[in-house]
mmCIF file of C-alpha atoms and ligand atoms in Angstrom:
data_model
loop_
_atom_site.group_PDB
_atom_site.id
_atom_site.type_symbol
_atom_site.label_atom_id
_atom_site.label_comp_id
_atom_site.label_asym_id
_atom_site.label_seq_id
_atom_site.Cartn_x
_atom_site.Cartn_y
_atom_site.Cartn_z
ATOM 1 C CA UNK A 1 42.203 -64.904 -9.167
ATOM 2 C CA UNK A 2 44.548 -63.620 -6.688
ATOM 3 C CA UNK A 3 48.027 -62.405 -7.898
ATOM 4 C CA UNK A 4 51.290 -62.835 -6.614
ATOM 5 C CA UNK A 5 53.200 -59.701 -5.011
ATOM 6 C CA UNK A 6 56.081 -58.540 -6.839
ATOM 7 C CA UNK A 7 57.875 -55.806 -4.863
ATOM 8 C CA UNK A 8 58.083 -57.164 -1.441
ATOM 9 C CA UNK A 9 61.106 -54.984 0.137
ATOM 10 C CA UNK A 10 64.047 -57.435 1.151
ATOM 11 C CA UNK A 11 63.078 -59.631 3.994
ATOM 12 C CA UNK A 12 66.449 -58.659 6.133
ATOM 13 C CA UNK A 13 65.587 -54.889 5.503
ATOM 14 C CA UNK A 14 62.066 -55.480 6.600
ATOM 15 C CA UNK A 15 63.098 -57.383 9.708
ATOM 16 C CA UNK A 16 65.138 -54.524 10.933
ATOM 17 C CA UNK A 17 62.313 -52.381 10.676
ATOM 18 C CA UNK A 18 60.134 -54.752 12.507
ATOM 19 C CA UNK A 19 62.755 -55.174 15.332
ATOM 20 C CA UNK A 20 62.412 -51.283 15.594
ATOM 21 C CA UNK A 21 58.878 -50.340 14.980
ATOM 22 C CA UNK A 22 56.802 -53.498 15.782
ATOM 23 C CA UNK A 23 57.819 -55.196 18.853
ATOM 24 C CA UNK A 24 58.920 -52.142 20.813
ATOM 25 C CA UNK A 25 55.449 -52.436 22.736
ATOM 26 C CA UNK A 26 55.796 -56.180 23.919
ATOM 27 C CA UNK A 27 58.436 -57.977 25.199
ATOM 28 C CA UNK A 28 58.380 -61.422 23.118
ATOM 29 C CA UNK A 29 61.013 -63.716 22.240
ATOM 30 C CA UNK A 30 61.254 -67.217 20.064
ATOM 31 C CA UNK A 31 59.660 -69.160 23.200
ATOM 32 C CA UNK A 32 56.666 -66.681 22.894
ATOM 33 C CA UNK A 33 56.617 -67.621 19.182
ATOM 34 C CA UNK A 34 56.454 -71.205 20.047
ATOM 35 C CA UNK A 35 53.700 -70.997 22.762
ATOM 36 C CA UNK A 36 51.456 -68.881 20.404
ATOM 37 C CA UNK A 37 51.766 -71.828 17.663
ATOM 38 C CA UNK A 38 51.139 -74.321 20.433
ATOM 39 C CA UNK A 39 47.913 -72.610 21.367
ATOM 40 C CA UNK A 40 46.843 -72.469 17.718
ATOM 41 C CA UNK A 41 47.765 -76.299 17.380
ATOM 42 C CA UNK A 42 45.561 -76.818 20.819
ATOM 43 C CA UNK A 43 42.676 -75.082 19.244
ATOM 44 C CA UNK A 44 42.531 -77.159 16.109
ATOM 45 C CA UNK A 45 39.734 -79.683 16.489
ATOM 46 C CA UNK A 46 40.393 -81.762 13.697
ATOM 47 C CA UNK A 47 43.540 -82.256 11.465
ATOM 48 C CA UNK A 48 42.694 -84.885 8.971
ATOM 49 C CA UNK A 49 45.968 -85.434 7.652
ATOM 50 C CA UNK A 50 47.861 -85.223 11.048
ATOM 51 C CA UNK A 51 49.877 -82.330 10.043
ATOM 52 C CA UNK A 52 50.183 -80.411 13.248
ATOM 53 C CA UNK A 53 50.003 -83.593 15.194
ATOM 54 C CA UNK A 54 52.840 -84.989 13.490
ATOM 55 C CA UNK A 55 55.032 -82.145 12.780
ATOM 56 C CA UNK A 56 54.353 -79.411 15.426
ATOM 57 C CA UNK A 57 56.412 -81.196 18.209
ATOM 58 C CA UNK A 58 57.056 -79.287 21.163
ATOM 59 C CA UNK A 59 60.555 -80.338 21.776
ATOM 60 C CA UNK A 60 61.676 -79.536 18.131
ATOM 61 C CA UNK A 61 62.879 -76.086 17.123
ATOM 62 C CA UNK A 62 59.868 -73.883 16.017
ATOM 63 C CA UNK A 63 61.761 -72.671 12.859
ATOM 64 C CA UNK A 64 61.778 -76.344 11.379
ATOM 65 C CA UNK A 65 57.847 -77.030 12.091
ATOM 66 C CA UNK A 66 55.893 -77.550 8.370
ATOM 67 C CA UNK A 67 54.543 -74.127 7.464
ATOM 68 C CA UNK A 68 56.602 -71.902 9.696
ATOM 69 C CA UNK A 69 59.284 -69.749 8.328
ATOM 70 C CA UNK A 70 61.699 -67.552 10.668
ATOM 71 C CA UNK A 71 64.137 -64.757 10.095
ATOM 72 C CA UNK A 72 67.553 -66.103 9.628
ATOM 73 C CA UNK A 73 69.208 -63.897 12.164
ATOM 74 C CA UNK A 74 66.837 -63.842 15.199
ATOM 75 C CA UNK A 75 64.931 -67.111 14.922
ATOM 76 C CA UNK A 76 61.526 -65.522 15.003
ATOM 77 C CA UNK A 77 58.413 -66.641 13.234
ATOM 78 C CA UNK A 78 57.937 -64.501 9.902
ATOM 79 C CA UNK A 79 55.743 -66.461 7.849
ATOM 80 C CA UNK A 80 52.987 -69.124 8.838
ATOM 81 C CA UNK A 81 51.267 -70.939 5.839
ATOM 82 C CA UNK A 82 49.012 -73.764 7.011
ATOM 83 C CA UNK A 83 46.765 -73.521 3.838
ATOM 84 C CA UNK A 84 44.659 -76.355 2.327
ATOM 85 C CA UNK A 85 45.392 -78.829 5.487
ATOM 86 C CA UNK A 86 41.375 -79.129 5.920
ATOM 87 C CA UNK A 87 41.924 -77.870 9.604
ATOM 88 C CA UNK A 88 38.988 -77.389 11.813
ATOM 89 C CA UNK A 89 38.860 -74.917 14.754
ATOM 90 C CA UNK A 90 39.041 -71.288 15.993
ATOM 91 C CA UNK A 91 42.119 -69.048 15.858
ATOM 92 C CA UNK A 92 43.332 -68.284 19.633
ATOM 93 C CA UNK A 93 44.133 -64.739 20.660
ATOM 94 C CA UNK A 94 47.733 -65.993 21.190
ATOM 95 C CA UNK A 95 48.462 -65.578 17.528
ATOM 96 C CA UNK A 96 48.536 -62.043 18.228
ATOM 97 C CA UNK A 97 51.944 -62.733 19.876
ATOM 98 C CA UNK A 98 53.745 -63.525 16.738
ATOM 99 C CA UNK A 99 55.230 -59.782 16.782
ATOM 100 C CA UNK A 100 57.436 -60.473 13.415
ATOM 101 C CA UNK A 101 54.884 -62.133 11.552
ATOM 102 C CA UNK A 102 54.934 -60.626 7.702
ATOM 103 C CA UNK A 103 52.754 -63.458 6.009
ATOM 104 C CA UNK A 104 49.650 -65.437 7.384
ATOM 105 C CA UNK A 105 48.283 -67.773 5.076
ATOM 106 C CA UNK A 106 45.319 -69.984 6.736
ATOM 107 C CA UNK A 107 43.421 -70.069 3.492
ATOM 108 C CA UNK A 108 41.461 -73.212 2.414
ATOM 109 C CA UNK A 109 40.598 -74.633 5.801
ATOM 110 C CA UNK A 110 37.515 -74.584 7.824
ATOM 111 C CA UNK A 111 38.536 -72.307 10.867
ATOM 112 C CA UNK A 112 35.479 -70.581 12.331
ATOM 113 C CA UNK A 113 34.433 -67.808 14.771
ATOM 114 C CA UNK A 114 35.698 -64.520 15.077
ATOM 115 C CA UNK A 115 39.069 -63.038 14.471
ATOM 116 C CA UNK A 116 40.455 -62.085 17.726
ATOM 117 C CA UNK A 117 41.199 -58.684 18.531
ATOM 118 C CA UNK A 118 44.568 -59.283 19.451
ATOM 119 C CA UNK A 119 45.688 -59.840 15.962
ATOM 120 C CA UNK A 120 45.661 -56.101 15.431
ATOM 121 C CA UNK A 121 48.794 -56.341 16.912
ATOM 122 C CA UNK A 122 50.631 -58.111 13.988
ATOM 123 C CA UNK A 123 51.666 -54.954 12.934
ATOM 124 C CA UNK A 124 54.419 -56.027 10.403
ATOM 125 C CA UNK A 125 51.847 -57.918 8.293
ATOM 126 C CA UNK A 126 51.992 -57.369 4.785
ATOM 127 C CA UNK A 127 50.304 -60.381 3.487
ATOM 128 C CA UNK A 128 47.149 -61.926 4.924
ATOM 129 C CA UNK A 129 44.887 -64.894 3.192
ATOM 130 C CA UNK A 130 42.362 -66.546 5.126
ATOM 131 C CA UNK A 131 39.867 -67.310 2.106
ATOM 132 C CA UNK A 132 38.030 -70.157 2.041
ATOM 133 C CA UNK A 133 37.184 -70.666 5.627
ATOM 134 C CA UNK A 134 34.169 -70.198 7.703
ATOM 135 C CA UNK A 135 35.010 -67.142 9.592
ATOM 136 C CA UNK A 136 32.231 -64.809 10.725
ATOM 137 C CA UNK A 137 31.282 -61.738 12.820
ATOM 138 C CA UNK A 138 31.707 -58.192 11.760
ATOM 139 C CA UNK A 139 34.689 -57.793 9.355
ATOM 140 C CA UNK A 140 37.398 -56.000 11.562
ATOM 141 C CA UNK A 141 38.039 -52.501 11.119
ATOM 142 C CA UNK A 142 41.764 -53.034 12.782
ATOM 143 C CA UNK A 143 43.028 -54.313 9.348
ATOM 144 C CA UNK A 144 42.992 -50.692 8.473
ATOM 145 C CA UNK A 145 45.840 -49.890 10.926
ATOM 146 C CA UNK A 146 48.291 -52.282 9.535
ATOM 147 C CA UNK A 147 50.621 -49.822 7.944
ATOM 148 C CA UNK A 148 52.184 -52.311 5.256
ATOM 149 C CA UNK A 149 49.769 -54.479 4.412
ATOM 150 C CA UNK A 150 49.920 -55.469 0.667
ATOM 151 C CA UNK A 151 47.326 -58.137 0.380
ATOM 152 C CA UNK A 152 44.154 -58.853 2.288
ATOM 153 C CA UNK A 153 41.765 -61.447 0.966
ATOM 154 C CA UNK A 154 38.942 -62.750 3.432
ATOM 155 C CA UNK A 155 37.026 -64.164 0.399
ATOM 156 C CA UNK A 156 34.621 -66.902 0.802
ATOM 157 C CA UNK A 157 33.916 -66.816 4.437
ATOM 158 C CA UNK A 158 30.785 -65.685 6.403
ATOM 159 C CA UNK A 159 31.844 -62.164 7.389
ATOM 160 C CA UNK A 160 29.175 -59.636 7.675
ATOM 161 C CA UNK A 161 28.601 -55.775 8.508
ATOM 162 C CA UNK A 162 29.856 -52.938 6.472
ATOM 163 C CA UNK A 163 33.436 -52.625 4.614
ATOM 164 C CA UNK A 164 34.883 -50.285 7.205
ATOM 165 C CA UNK A 165 36.211 -46.930 5.881
ATOM 166 C CA UNK A 166 39.275 -47.162 7.968
ATOM 167 C CA UNK A 167 40.519 -49.552 5.141
ATOM 168 C CA UNK A 168 41.137 -46.702 3.217
ATOM 169 C CA UNK A 169 44.242 -46.001 5.102
ATOM 170 C CA UNK A 170 45.925 -49.172 3.673
ATOM 171 C CA UNK A 171 48.428 -47.332 1.306
ATOM 172 C CA UNK A 172 50.600 -50.124 0.335
ATOM 173 C CA UNK A 173 47.554 -52.482 -0.240
ATOM 174 C CA UNK A 174 47.418 -53.826 -3.878
ATOM 175 C CA UNK A 175 45.068 -56.701 -3.465
ATOM 176 C CA UNK A 176 41.855 -56.251 -1.447
ATOM 177 C CA UNK A 177 39.479 -59.527 -1.781
ATOM 178 C CA UNK A 178 36.269 -59.600 0.272
ATOM 179 C CA UNK A 179 34.284 -61.643 -2.418
ATOM 180 C CA UNK A 180 31.494 -64.332 -1.550
ATOM 181 C CA UNK A 181 30.807 -62.890 2.378
ATOM 182 C CA UNK A 182 27.667 -61.088 3.444
ATOM 183 C CA UNK A 183 29.059 -57.588 3.482
ATOM 184 C CA UNK A 184 26.087 -54.805 3.391
ATOM 185 C CA UNK A 185 25.925 -51.526 3.069
ATOM 186 C CA UNK A 186 27.682 -49.218 0.750
ATOM 187 C CA UNK A 187 31.244 -49.246 -0.910
ATOM 188 C CA UNK A 188 32.935 -46.889 1.176
ATOM 189 C CA UNK A 189 34.226 -43.811 -0.885
ATOM 190 C CA UNK A 190 37.410 -44.205 1.119
ATOM 191 C CA UNK A 191 38.301 -46.887 -1.337
ATOM 192 C CA UNK A 192 39.512 -44.397 -3.565
ATOM 193 C CA UNK A 193 42.293 -43.494 -1.416
ATOM 194 C CA UNK A 194 44.169 -47.080 -1.891
ATOM 195 C CA UNK A 195 45.893 -45.606 -4.770
ATOM 196 C CA UNK A 196 48.317 -48.785 -5.047
ATOM 197 C CA UNK A 197 45.377 -51.227 -5.727
ATOM 198 C CA UNK A 198 45.758 -53.478 -8.532
ATOM 199 C CA UNK A 199 42.628 -55.746 -7.654
ATOM 200 C CA UNK A 200 39.452 -55.204 -5.934
ATOM 201 C CA UNK A 201 37.248 -58.278 -5.400
ATOM 202 C CA UNK A 202 33.980 -57.346 -3.656
ATOM 203 C CA UNK A 203 31.730 -59.686 -5.569
ATOM 204 C CA UNK A 204 29.117 -61.794 -4.239
ATOM 205 C CA UNK A 205 27.831 -59.675 -1.331
ATOM 206 C CA UNK A 206 24.913 -57.777 -0.037
ATOM 207 C CA UNK A 207 26.383 -54.517 -1.182
ATOM 208 C CA UNK A 208 23.833 -51.477 -2.007
ATOM 209 C CA UNK A 209 24.072 -47.761 -3.212
ATOM 210 C CA UNK A 210 26.101 -46.914 -6.090
ATOM 211 C CA UNK A 211 29.725 -47.494 -7.510
ATOM 212 C CA UNK A 212 31.518 -44.334 -5.643
ATOM 213 C CA UNK A 213 33.142 -41.864 -8.235
ATOM 214 C CA UNK A 214 36.165 -42.162 -6.296
ATOM 215 C CA UNK A 215 37.014 -45.509 -7.807
ATOM 216 C CA UNK A 216 38.167 -43.334 -10.715
ATOM 217 C CA UNK A 217 41.168 -42.374 -8.457
ATOM 218 C CA UNK A 218 42.587 -46.173 -8.594
ATOM 219 C CA UNK A 219 44.597 -45.740 -11.643
ATOM 220 C CA UNK A 220 46.740 -48.880 -10.922
ATOM 221 C CA UNK A 221 43.523 -51.010 -11.001
ATOM 222 C CA UNK A 222 43.701 -54.028 -13.087
ATOM 223 C CA UNK A 223 40.765 -56.214 -11.984
ATOM 224 C CA UNK A 224 37.499 -54.887 -10.475
ATOM 225 C CA UNK A 225 34.899 -57.515 -9.616
ATOM 226 C CA UNK A 226 31.723 -56.072 -8.560
ATOM 227 C CA UNK A 227 29.054 -58.774 -9.605
ATOM 228 C CA UNK A 228 26.441 -60.295 -7.601
ATOM 229 C CA UNK A 229 25.618 -57.611 -5.372
ATOM 230 C CA UNK A 230 22.738 -55.381 -5.134
ATOM 231 C CA UNK A 231 24.157 -51.827 -6.535
ATOM 232 C CA UNK A 232 22.183 -49.401 -8.091
ATOM 233 C CA UNK A 233 22.932 -46.212 -9.961
ATOM 234 C CA UNK A 234 25.190 -45.859 -13.090
ATOM 235 C CA UNK A 235 28.492 -46.843 -13.891
ATOM 236 C CA UNK A 236 30.554 -43.775 -13.265
ATOM 237 C CA UNK A 237 32.249 -41.975 -16.253
ATOM 238 C CA UNK A 238 35.327 -42.071 -14.191
ATOM 239 C CA UNK A 239 35.711 -45.669 -14.804
ATOM 240 C CA UNK A 240 37.268 -44.558 -18.205
ATOM 241 C CA UNK A 241 40.192 -43.274 -16.091
ATOM 242 C CA UNK A 242 41.217 -46.768 -15.006
ATOM 243 C CA UNK A 243 43.528 -47.167 -17.876
ATOM 244 C CA UNK A 244 45.160 -50.081 -16.544
ATOM 245 C CA UNK A 245 41.815 -52.225 -16.389
ATOM 246 C CA UNK A 246 41.849 -55.671 -17.925
ATOM 247 C CA UNK A 247 38.788 -57.103 -16.115
ATOM 248 C CA UNK A 248 35.674 -55.465 -15.179
ATOM 249 C CA UNK A 249 32.731 -57.399 -13.829
ATOM 250 C CA UNK A 250 29.401 -55.719 -12.771
ATOM 251 C CA UNK A 251 26.873 -58.610 -13.787
ATOM 252 C CA UNK A 252 23.932 -59.053 -11.581
ATOM 253 C CA UNK A 253 23.188 -56.037 -9.891
ATOM 254 C CA UNK A 254 20.469 -53.228 -10.409
ATOM 255 C CA UNK A 255 22.933 -50.985 -12.263
ATOM 256 C CA UNK A 256 20.971 -48.914 -14.829
ATOM 257 C CA UNK A 257 21.680 -46.385 -17.632
ATOM 258 C CA UNK A 258 24.068 -46.818 -20.597
ATOM 259 C CA UNK A 259 27.573 -47.964 -20.782
ATOM 260 C CA UNK A 260 30.001 -44.939 -20.451
ATOM 261 C CA UNK A 261 31.208 -44.459 -24.237
ATOM 262 C CA UNK A 262 34.765 -43.964 -22.751
ATOM 263 C CA UNK A 263 34.934 -47.403 -21.793
ATOM 264 C CA UNK A 264 35.955 -47.934 -25.397
ATOM 265 C CA UNK A 265 39.248 -46.124 -24.510
ATOM 266 C CA UNK A 266 40.180 -48.693 -22.023
ATOM 267 C CA UNK A 267 42.629 -50.648 -24.431
ATOM 268 C CA UNK A 268 43.887 -53.210 -21.917
ATOM 269 C CA UNK A 269 40.126 -54.342 -21.112
ATOM 270 C CA UNK A 270 39.064 -57.558 -21.921
ATOM 271 C CA UNK A 271 35.544 -58.171 -22.487
ATOM 272 C CA UNK A 272 33.960 -56.673 -19.636
ATOM 273 C CA UNK A 273 31.214 -58.730 -18.178
ATOM 274 C CA UNK A 274 28.348 -56.405 -17.441
ATOM 275 C CA UNK A 275 25.641 -59.230 -17.545
ATOM 276 C CA UNK A 276 21.977 -58.837 -16.008
ATOM 277 C CA UNK A 277 21.474 -55.227 -15.288
ATOM 278 C CA UNK A 278 19.374 -52.475 -16.728
ATOM 279 C CA UNK A 279 21.997 -51.517 -19.089
ATOM 280 C CA UNK A 280 20.995 -50.018 -22.251
ATOM 281 C CA UNK A 281 22.934 -49.033 -25.406
ATOM 282 C CA UNK A 282 26.241 -50.845 -25.767
ATOM 283 C CA UNK A 283 28.175 -47.412 -26.494
ATOM 284 C CA UNK A 284 31.168 -49.660 -26.815
ATOM 285 C CA UNK A 285 33.786 -48.025 -29.675
ATOM 286 C CA UNK A 286 36.354 -50.667 -29.824
ATOM 287 C CA UNK A 287 34.972 -53.806 -29.752
ATOM 288 C CA UNK A 288 33.949 -54.435 -33.521
ATOM 289 C CA UNK A 289 37.235 -56.332 -34.291
ATOM 290 C CA UNK A 290 37.091 -58.187 -30.937
ATOM 291 C CA UNK A 291 33.703 -59.576 -31.193
ATOM 292 C CA UNK A 292 34.257 -62.619 -33.048
HETATM 293 C C1 NAG O 301 65.756 -69.305 20.334
HETATM 294 O O1 NAG O 301 66.776 -68.946 19.478
HETATM 295 C C2 NAG O 301 68.004 -69.416 19.935
HETATM 296 C C3 NAG O 301 69.103 -68.648 19.058
HETATM 297 O O2 NAG O 301 68.900 -67.332 18.829
HETATM 298 C C4 NAG O 301 68.021 -70.864 19.810
HETATM 299 O O3 NAG O 301 69.528 -71.319 20.297
HETATM 300 C C5 NAG O 301 66.969 -71.364 20.624
HETATM 301 O O4 NAG O 301 66.938 -72.657 20.384
HETATM 302 C C6 NAG O 301 65.609 -71.029 20.234
HETATM 303 N N1 NAG O 301 64.426 -71.527 20.959
HETATM 304 C C7 NAG O 301 63.293 -71.892 20.555
HETATM 305 C C8 NAG O 301 62.226 -72.236 21.568
HETATM 306 O O5 NAG O 301 63.230 -72.222 19.440
HETATM 307 C C1 NAG O 302 51.345 -71.261 1.061
HETATM 308 O O1 NAG O 302 51.471 -72.601 0.668
HETATM 309 C C2 NAG O 302 50.832 -72.915 -0.580
HETATM 310 C C3 NAG O 302 50.954 -74.406 -1.005
HETATM 311 O O2 NAG O 302 52.512 -74.710 -0.979
HETATM 312 C C4 NAG O 302 51.268 -72.117 -1.689
HETATM 313 O O3 NAG O 302 50.647 -72.183 -2.918
HETATM 314 C C5 NAG O 302 50.963 -70.616 -1.173
HETATM 315 O O4 NAG O 302 51.601 -69.678 -2.265
HETATM 316 C C6 NAG O 302 51.696 -70.230 0.126
HETATM 317 N N1 NAG O 302 51.445 -68.928 0.558
HETATM 318 C C7 NAG O 302 52.327 -68.085 0.844
HETATM 319 C C8 NAG O 302 51.798 -66.622 1.355
HETATM 320 O O5 NAG O 302 53.265 -68.090 0.346
HETATM 321 C C1 NAG O 303 50.433 -64.080 24.503
HETATM 322 O O1 NAG O 303 48.990 -64.064 24.259
HETATM 323 C C2 NAG O 303 48.282 -64.578 25.190
HETATM 324 C C3 NAG O 303 46.643 -64.403 24.694
HETATM 325 O O2 NAG O 303 46.489 -63.241 24.155
HETATM 326 C C4 NAG O 303 48.541 -63.898 26.680
HETATM 327 O O3 NAG O 303 47.812 -64.679 27.403
HETATM 328 C C5 NAG O 303 49.903 -64.133 26.768
HETATM 329 O O4 NAG O 303 50.554 -63.683 28.024
HETATM 330 C C6 NAG O 303 50.806 -63.433 25.670
HETATM 331 N N1 NAG O 303 52.354 -63.407 25.845
HETATM 332 C C7 NAG O 303 53.082 -64.365 25.967
HETATM 333 C C8 NAG O 303 54.505 -63.752 26.323
HETATM 334 O O5 NAG O 303 53.007 -65.564 25.799
HETATM 335 C C1 NAG O 304 30.553 -72.667 9.925
HETATM 336 O O1 NAG O 304 30.298 -71.894 11.341
HETATM 337 C C2 NAG O 304 29.192 -72.081 11.948
HETATM 338 C C3 NAG O 304 29.408 -71.290 13.260
HETATM 339 O O2 NAG O 304 29.471 -70.049 12.959
HETATM 340 C C4 NAG O 304 28.692 -73.503 11.970
HETATM 341 O O3 NAG O 304 27.132 -73.415 12.464
HETATM 342 C C5 NAG O 304 28.550 -74.217 10.693
HETATM 343 O O4 NAG O 304 28.208 -75.390 10.813
HETATM 344 C C6 NAG O 304 29.942 -74.046 10.160
HETATM 345 N N1 NAG O 304 30.112 -74.628 8.504
HETATM 346 C C7 NAG O 304 30.871 -75.529 8.199
HETATM 347 C C8 NAG O 304 30.657 -75.972 6.874
HETATM 348 O O5 NAG O 304 31.657 -75.955 8.915
HETATM 349 C C1 NAG O 305 39.040 -38.857 -6.048
HETATM 350 O O1 NAG O 305 38.142 -38.566 -6.614
HETATM 351 C C2 NAG O 305 37.002 -37.689 -6.372
HETATM 352 C C3 NAG O 305 35.813 -37.932 -7.140
HETATM 353 O O2 NAG O 305 36.116 -38.378 -8.388
HETATM 354 C C4 NAG O 305 37.781 -36.394 -6.638
HETATM 355 O O3 NAG O 305 37.010 -35.230 -6.334
HETATM 356 C C5 NAG O 305 39.078 -36.285 -5.737
HETATM 357 O O4 NAG O 305 39.867 -35.195 -6.073
HETATM 358 C C6 NAG O 305 40.019 -37.435 -6.119
HETATM 359 N N1 NAG O 305 41.043 -37.717 -5.148
HETATM 360 C C7 NAG O 305 42.289 -37.685 -5.672
HETATM 361 C C8 NAG O 305 43.471 -37.864 -4.372
HETATM 362 O O5 NAG O 305 42.634 -37.598 -6.623
HETATM 363 C C1 NAG O 306 18.049 -55.343 -3.098
HETATM 364 O O1 NAG O 306 17.397 -54.188 -2.605
HETATM 365 C C2 NAG O 306 15.908 -54.369 -3.088
HETATM 366 C C3 NAG O 306 15.439 -52.910 -2.986
HETATM 367 O O2 NAG O 306 16.182 -52.299 -1.777
HETATM 368 C C4 NAG O 306 15.652 -55.173 -2.175
HETATM 369 O O3 NAG O 306 14.044 -55.282 -2.296
HETATM 370 C C5 NAG O 306 15.907 -56.555 -2.350
HETATM 371 O O4 NAG O 306 15.581 -57.447 -1.260
HETATM 372 C C6 NAG O 306 17.679 -56.639 -2.309
HETATM 373 N N1 NAG O 306 18.028 -57.796 -2.474
HETATM 374 C C7 NAG O 306 19.209 -58.367 -2.018
HETATM 375 C C8 NAG O 306 19.582 -59.801 -2.494
HETATM 376 O O5 NAG O 306 19.456 -57.799 -0.812
HETATM 377 C C1 NAG O 307 39.157 -41.703 -25.907
HETATM 378 O O1 NAG O 307 40.595 -41.153 -26.065
HETATM 379 C C2 NAG O 307 40.676 -40.307 -27.280
HETATM 380 C C3 NAG O 307 42.369 -39.979 -27.597
HETATM 381 O O2 NAG O 307 42.872 -40.142 -26.588
HETATM 382 C C4 NAG O 307 39.855 -38.808 -27.000
HETATM 383 O O3 NAG O 307 40.078 -37.964 -27.964
HETATM 384 C C5 NAG O 307 38.502 -39.132 -26.402
HETATM 385 O O4 NAG O 307 37.982 -37.976 -26.065
HETATM 386 C C6 NAG O 307 38.222 -40.304 -25.637
HETATM 387 N N1 NAG O 307 36.849 -40.687 -25.612
HETATM 388 C C7 NAG O 307 36.290 -40.634 -24.632
HETATM 389 C C8 NAG O 307 34.929 -40.859 -24.714
HETATM 390 O O5 NAG O 307 36.718 -40.281 -23.509
#
């Protein structure tokens, strides 16, 4: 369900930006990068395919390690992808020393514990995918301070607490996936500030309250997953302003009332999945020829 990001700024341009903006505070070099990754290796308790054990070798160049990508000019680690390796362990604070990291993909492992606060130093991060792990603790609000973040996926973990209103500051964000955790409380109205958002997945949590009207400001939105929560209220009329919407699911909530007639004007929308709710009156205009 997660989409590829299409408009990455060319990496070279980005790295120059990083060099100036991101690394100013802390003196790091490629030795720091190596010790950060060796610390990660040390904190991996189980590596069933022996990937790190055999391929993250201290006397080899870090840029040659499996899952590690570096900038061409300054040999700094820009991407770490150790997805689906069945690794178990925790994330050491040292990972926050990878000052040039643009992309972090830890998805499909069994990392647990809290995300160390030091990760908030990864100011260059544009892509962060840690879905399908066993991370726990309150969802960090510091993700809201990553100026260039385009994709954040924390789906299928054990995160709890409220969705931080700080996430409304992520102006570049195109995909926000928080599904299948234990988030509770309201959907923050600041979500409406994420004007570049194309996909929002917050299904299968313990969210309460109503769908904020501000959601109608997300005119780029193509996919909206709200199902399997404890949402109440009605589907707001403003949903009809989401003219790019393709997928809408609100099933298994406690939403009441009728479906806004205007939803019939959303021409891109595939069959909305409204499911178990107390909705009455399928006041959808357009679906007659699609129902078959
Ligand atoms: C650091 O980068 C330099 C080139 O800039 C390279 O010669 C050196 O081997 C690198 N060191 C490590 C530990 O990767
Ligand atoms: C990480 O690697 C996997 C498997 O090769 C790939 O499917 C995925 O797209 C990669 N992630 C990123 C962020 O490039
Ligand atoms: C990297 O991070 C660790 C823990 O956060 C810290 O102790 C260490 O001094 C940092 N710096 C370098 C250059 O490794
Ligand atoms: C997930 O982490 C918790 C500790 O936070 C642990 O008790 C549990 O066994 C872990 N689950 C799996 C499937 O490893
Ligand atoms: C966002 O939506 C709210 C409520 O629908 C509205 O009052 C506000 O003006 C909108 N903001 C922007 C920037 O469009
Ligand atoms: C949903 O809300 C109702 C009323 O507040 C509460 O009784 C119920 O336990 C909630 N269900 C879940 C799954 O949180
Ligand atoms: C649907 O669109 C038509 C034409 O753009 C408009 O006249 C009509 O008011 C819209 N219906 C609703 C319910 O918003």
